[in-house]
CSV table of C-alpha atoms in Angstrom, one decimal:
chain,number,residue,atom,x,y,z
A,1,SER,CA,15.9,6.9,-17.2
A,2,GLN,CA,15.7,8.6,-21.1
A,3,GLN,CA,12.2,9.6,-21.4
A,4,GLY,CA,13.6,10.3,-25.4
A,5,GLU,CA,15.3,8.1,-26.9
A,6,GLU,CA,16.6,9.7,-30.8
A,7,ASP,CA,16.8,7.0,-34.2
A,8,PRO,CA,19.2,6.6,-35.8
A,9,GLN,CA,22.2,8.1,-33.7
A,10,ALA,CA,23.6,9.0,-36.2
A,11,LEU,CA,23.2,10.1,-40.0
A,12,SER,CA,24.9,11.0,-42.8
A,13,ILE,CA,23.8,12.8,-46.3
A,14,GLN,CA,25.4,14.4,-49.3
A,15,GLU,CA,23.5,18.2,-49.6
A,16,GLY,CA,20.2,18.5,-51.0
A,17,GLU,CA,18.5,15.7,-49.9
A,18,ASN,CA,16.2,15.8,-47.1
A,19,ALA,CA,17.3,13.9,-42.9
A,20,THR,CA,14.9,12.6,-40.8
A,21,MET,CA,15.2,12.3,-37.3
A,22,ASN,CA,12.7,10.0,-35.2
A,23,CYS,CA,12.3,10.6,-31.2
A,24,SER,CA,10.0,8.0,-29.3
A,25,TYR,CA,9.4,8.3,-25.5
A,26,LYS,CA,7.5,6.9,-23.2
A,27,THR,CA,5.5,8.8,-21.0
A,28,SER,CA,2.6,11.2,-21.9
A,29,ILE,CA,3.6,14.9,-23.2
A,30,ASN,CA,2.5,18.7,-23.1
A,31,ASN,CA,4.3,19.4,-25.4
A,32,LEU,CA,8.0,18.6,-27.8
A,33,GLN,CA,10.8,19.9,-29.3
A,34,TRP,CA,13.4,19.8,-30.7
A,35,TYR,CA,17.4,21.5,-31.0
A,36,ARG,CA,20.6,21.5,-32.6
A,37,GLN,CA,23.4,21.4,-30.9
A,38,ASN,CA,26.8,22.4,-33.4
A,39,SER,CA,29.7,21.4,-31.5
A,40,GLY,CA,30.6,22.0,-28.1
A,41,ARG,CA,28.3,25.0,-28.1
A,42,GLY,CA,24.9,25.4,-26.5
A,43,LEU,CA,21.4,24.5,-28.1
A,44,VAL,CA,18.9,26.2,-29.9
A,45,HIS,CA,15.9,26.2,-29.9
A,46,LEU,CA,14.5,25.5,-33.6
A,47,ILE,CA,10.6,24.1,-32.9
A,48,LEU,CA,7.8,23.5,-30.0
A,49,ILE,CA,5.2,21.3,-31.3
A,50,ARG,CA,1.8,20.6,-28.6
A,51,SER,CA,0.6,17.7,-27.5
A,52,ASN,CA,-3.2,18.6,-29.6
A,53,GLU,CA,-0.7,19.1,-33.3
A,54,ARG,CA,0.4,17.0,-35.0
A,55,GLU,CA,3.0,18.5,-37.4
A,56,LYS,CA,4.8,21.6,-37.2
A,57,HIS,CA,6.8,23.4,-39.9
A,58,SER,CA,9.4,26.0,-39.7
A,59,GLY,CA,10.8,26.8,-43.5
A,60,ARG,CA,12.7,23.7,-44.4
A,61,LEU,CA,12.4,21.9,-40.8
A,62,ARG,CA,8.9,19.9,-40.6
A,63,VAL,CA,8.3,17.9,-37.4
A,64,THR,CA,5.2,15.1,-36.5
A,65,LEU,CA,3.8,14.2,-33.6
A,66,ASP,CA,2.0,11.1,-33.5
A,67,THR,CA,1.3,11.4,-29.3
A,68,SER,CA,-0.8,6.8,-29.8
A,69,LYS,CA,2.4,5.8,-30.4
A,70,LYS,CA,4.4,8.0,-29.1
A,71,SER,CA,7.3,9.4,-31.5
A,72,SER,CA,7.6,12.5,-33.2
A,73,SER,CA,9.6,12.7,-36.3
A,74,LEU,CA,12.0,15.9,-37.3
A,75,LEU,CA,13.3,16.4,-40.8
A,76,ILE,CA,15.5,18.2,-42.6
A,77,THR,CA,14.4,18.9,-46.3
A,78,ALA,CA,17.4,20.2,-48.8
A,79,SER,CA,19.5,19.6,-45.6
A,80,ARG,CA,22.8,21.7,-46.1
A,81,ALA,CA,27.1,21.1,-45.4
A,82,ALA,CA,25.5,24.2,-42.5
A,83,ASP,CA,23.3,21.6,-40.6
A,84,THR,CA,26.1,19.6,-40.2
A,85,ALA,CA,25.0,19.1,-36.1
A,86,SER,CA,23.6,17.1,-33.6
A,87,TYR,CA,19.9,17.7,-33.1
A,88,PHE,CA,18.0,16.6,-29.2
A,89,CYS,CA,14.2,15.9,-28.6
A,90,ALA,CA,12.9,17.6,-25.5
A,91,THR,CA,10.1,15.7,-24.2
A,92,ASP,CA,7.3,18.1,-22.0
A,93,THR,CA,6.1,15.4,-18.6
A,94,ASP,CA,6.6,17.0,-15.4
A,95,LYS,CA,9.7,17.7,-16.4
A,96,LEU,CA,11.7,18.3,-19.8
A,97,ILE,CA,13.7,15.1,-20.0
A,98,PHE,CA,16.6,15.6,-23.1
A,99,GLY,CA,17.2,12.8,-24.9
A,100,THR,CA,20.8,11.4,-26.3
A,101,GLY,CA,20.4,13.1,-29.9
A,102,THR,CA,21.7,12.0,-34.0
A,103,ARG,CA,24.2,13.0,-34.6
A,104,LEU,CA,23.5,14.5,-38.7
A,105,GLN,CA,26.6,15.5,-41.0
A,106,VAL,CA,25.8,16.7,-43.9
A,107,PHE,CA,28.4,16.2,-47.1
A,108,PRO,CA,29.1,18.8,-50.3
B,19,GLU,CA,19.9,40.6,-26.6
B,20,ALA,CA,17.8,38.1,-24.9
B,21,GLN,CA,20.9,35.9,-24.1
B,22,VAL,CA,22.0,33.4,-21.0
B,23,THR,CA,25.5,34.0,-20.6
B,24,GLN,CA,28.2,32.1,-18.8
B,25,ASN,CA,31.3,32.3,-16.6
B,26,PRO,CA,33.7,31.3,-17.5
B,27,ARG,CA,33.8,29.6,-21.2
B,28,TYR,CA,36.4,27.0,-20.3
B,29,LEU,CA,37.9,26.7,-16.8
B,30,ILE,CA,40.9,23.6,-15.5
B,31,THR,CA,41.3,23.3,-11.3
B,32,VAL,CA,42.5,20.7,-9.1
B,33,THR,CA,40.6,17.8,-7.2
B,34,GLY,CA,38.6,20.5,-3.9
B,35,LYS,CA,39.2,23.2,-5.1
B,36,LYS,CA,35.7,24.5,-4.5
B,37,LEU,CA,34.2,26.8,-7.5
B,38,THR,CA,31.4,28.6,-8.8
B,39,VAL,CA,30.4,29.6,-12.0
B,40,THR,CA,27.6,31.8,-12.7
B,41,CYS,CA,24.8,32.2,-14.6
B,42,SER,CA,22.8,35.2,-15.6
B,43,GLN,CA,20.1,35.4,-18.1
B,44,ASN,CA,18.2,38.9,-19.2
B,45,MET,CA,14.6,37.7,-20.5
B,46,ASN,CA,12.9,37.8,-17.0
B,47,HIS,CA,12.8,34.3,-17.1
B,48,GLU,CA,11.0,32.4,-14.3
B,49,TYR,CA,12.8,29.1,-14.5
B,50,MET,CA,16.7,28.2,-15.3
B,51,SER,CA,18.1,24.9,-14.6
B,52,TRP,CA,22.2,23.3,-15.1
B,53,TYR,CA,23.1,20.3,-17.0
B,54,ARG,CA,26.2,18.9,-17.7
B,55,GLN,CA,26.9,17.1,-21.3
B,56,ASP,CA,28.7,14.3,-21.3
B,57,PRO,CA,29.8,11.7,-24.5
B,58,GLY,CA,27.1,9.2,-24.7
B,59,LEU,CA,25.3,9.8,-22.4
B,60,GLY,CA,23.1,12.9,-23.1
B,61,LEU,CA,21.9,16.3,-21.3
B,62,ARG,CA,21.4,15.5,-18.0
B,63,GLN,CA,19.5,17.6,-15.4
B,64,ILE,CA,21.6,18.9,-12.4
B,65,TYR,CA,19.7,21.2,-10.4
B,66,TYR,CA,16.4,24.1,-11.6
B,67,SER,CA,14.6,26.1,-10.8
B,68,MET,CA,11.3,27.6,-10.5
B,69,ASN,CA,11.7,30.4,-9.2
B,70,VAL,CA,13.7,33.0,-7.0
B,71,GLU,CA,14.2,30.4,-3.6
B,72,VAL,CA,13.1,28.5,-5.5
B,73,THR,CA,15.2,26.1,-5.7
B,74,ASP,CA,15.0,21.3,-6.7
B,75,LYS,CA,17.7,19.1,-7.6
B,76,GLY,CA,17.5,17.5,-11.5
B,77,ASP,CA,18.4,13.5,-11.5
B,78,VAL,CA,22.7,14.6,-11.3
B,79,PRO,CA,22.8,16.8,-8.2
B,80,GLU,CA,24.9,14.8,-6.0
B,81,GLY,CA,28.3,16.8,-5.0
B,82,TYR,CA,26.9,20.5,-6.3
B,83,LYS,CA,24.8,23.6,-4.7
B,84,VAL,CA,22.9,26.3,-6.3
B,85,SER,CA,21.1,29.8,-5.1
B,86,ARG,CA,18.3,31.6,-6.7
B,87,LYS,CA,18.5,35.1,-4.5
B,88,GLU,CA,17.3,36.5,-7.6
B,89,LYS,CA,15.5,36.7,-10.9
B,90,ARG,CA,18.0,36.7,-12.7
B,91,ASN,CA,21.4,35.0,-11.4
B,92,PHE,CA,21.7,31.0,-10.8
B,93,PRO,CA,25.3,30.2,-10.1
B,94,LEU,CA,26.1,26.8,-9.9
B,95,ILE,CA,29.2,25.7,-6.8
B,96,LEU,CA,31.2,22.9,-6.5
B,97,GLU,CA,32.6,23.2,-3.2
B,98,SER,CA,34.7,20.2,-3.6
B,99,PRO,CA,35.1,19.6,-7.2
B,100,SER,CA,36.1,15.9,-8.0
B,101,PRO,CA,37.2,14.5,-11.7
B,102,ASN,CA,33.7,12.4,-12.3
B,103,GLN,CA,33.0,16.4,-12.4
B,104,THR,CA,35.1,17.1,-15.5
B,105,SER,CA,31.8,18.0,-18.1
B,106,LEU,CA,30.7,20.3,-20.5
B,107,TYR,CA,27.8,23.0,-18.4
B,108,PHE,CA,25.2,25.0,-19.4
B,109,CYS,CA,22.6,26.8,-17.7
B,110,ALA,CA,19.6,27.2,-18.9
B,111,SER,CA,15.9,29.8,-18.9
B,112,SER,CA,12.8,30.1,-20.0
B,113,ALA,CA,9.1,31.4,-19.8
B,114,TYR,CA,7.2,28.7,-17.3
B,115,ARG,CA,4.1,29.4,-16.4
B,116,GLY,CA,1.0,27.1,-15.7
B,117,LEU,CA,2.9,24.2,-15.8
B,118,VAL,CA,4.4,24.1,-19.7
B,119,TYR,CA,7.8,23.6,-20.7
B,120,ASN,CA,8.5,27.1,-23.1
B,121,GLU,CA,11.1,27.1,-25.4
B,122,GLN,CA,14.8,26.6,-23.6
B,123,PHE,CA,17.5,29.7,-24.3
B,124,PHE,CA,20.9,28.0,-22.9
B,125,GLY,CA,23.9,29.2,-22.6
B,126,PRO,CA,27.4,28.9,-24.2
B,127,GLY,CA,28.8,26.4,-21.9
B,128,THR,CA,32.2,26.3,-19.9
B,129,ARG,CA,33.9,23.1,-20.1
B,130,LEU,CA,35.3,22.2,-17.1
B,131,THR,CA,38.4,20.3,-16.6
B,132,VAL,CA,38.8,19.2,-12.7
B,133,LEU,CA,42.6,17.4,-12.2
């Protein structure tokens, strides 16, 4: 069963726009991680947010965590064509479980 | 350079022919795991290892074996591959301390086709 569910499954935007992806989960977590995957490649870690943190930034990335709603969001600001990829959340409970991902397409 | 390597990157084989996919990391990580990725199903964990000689089943272990004789290596063995094991496979490693999973480092993937 999936612990993390990303929403939307797919997202298409123009360059310069912001992209927001959401992740919902079911049980208490130690931390939540976001990863990026370019087509057919290995996943690359973006940000880890701990259960006692509410917001974290890394460059154009902003991650929020709401443990009361069991949800997290990843915001990519001023998107670029190179941001085109799939984005996955992974929740750390007693295991690390990945969601099914959001496929982001950024058009030039 | 810190990295996880997998070999081979691409493999086409036939049903029943034993194969091994190697995975090696140079970061002295305790935790290593194998995932398979299939369209619409995301990443599903096959096996994981907390340290040398400690392995455990993930969500989809049937038809696979692993071993962890050295800290850096974690091979995935398919004793008798079947077409439903056609998939994209990833090895990953991370430091693991205090019951918390840290940043996972992924290998480049192995695309396996079983005819």
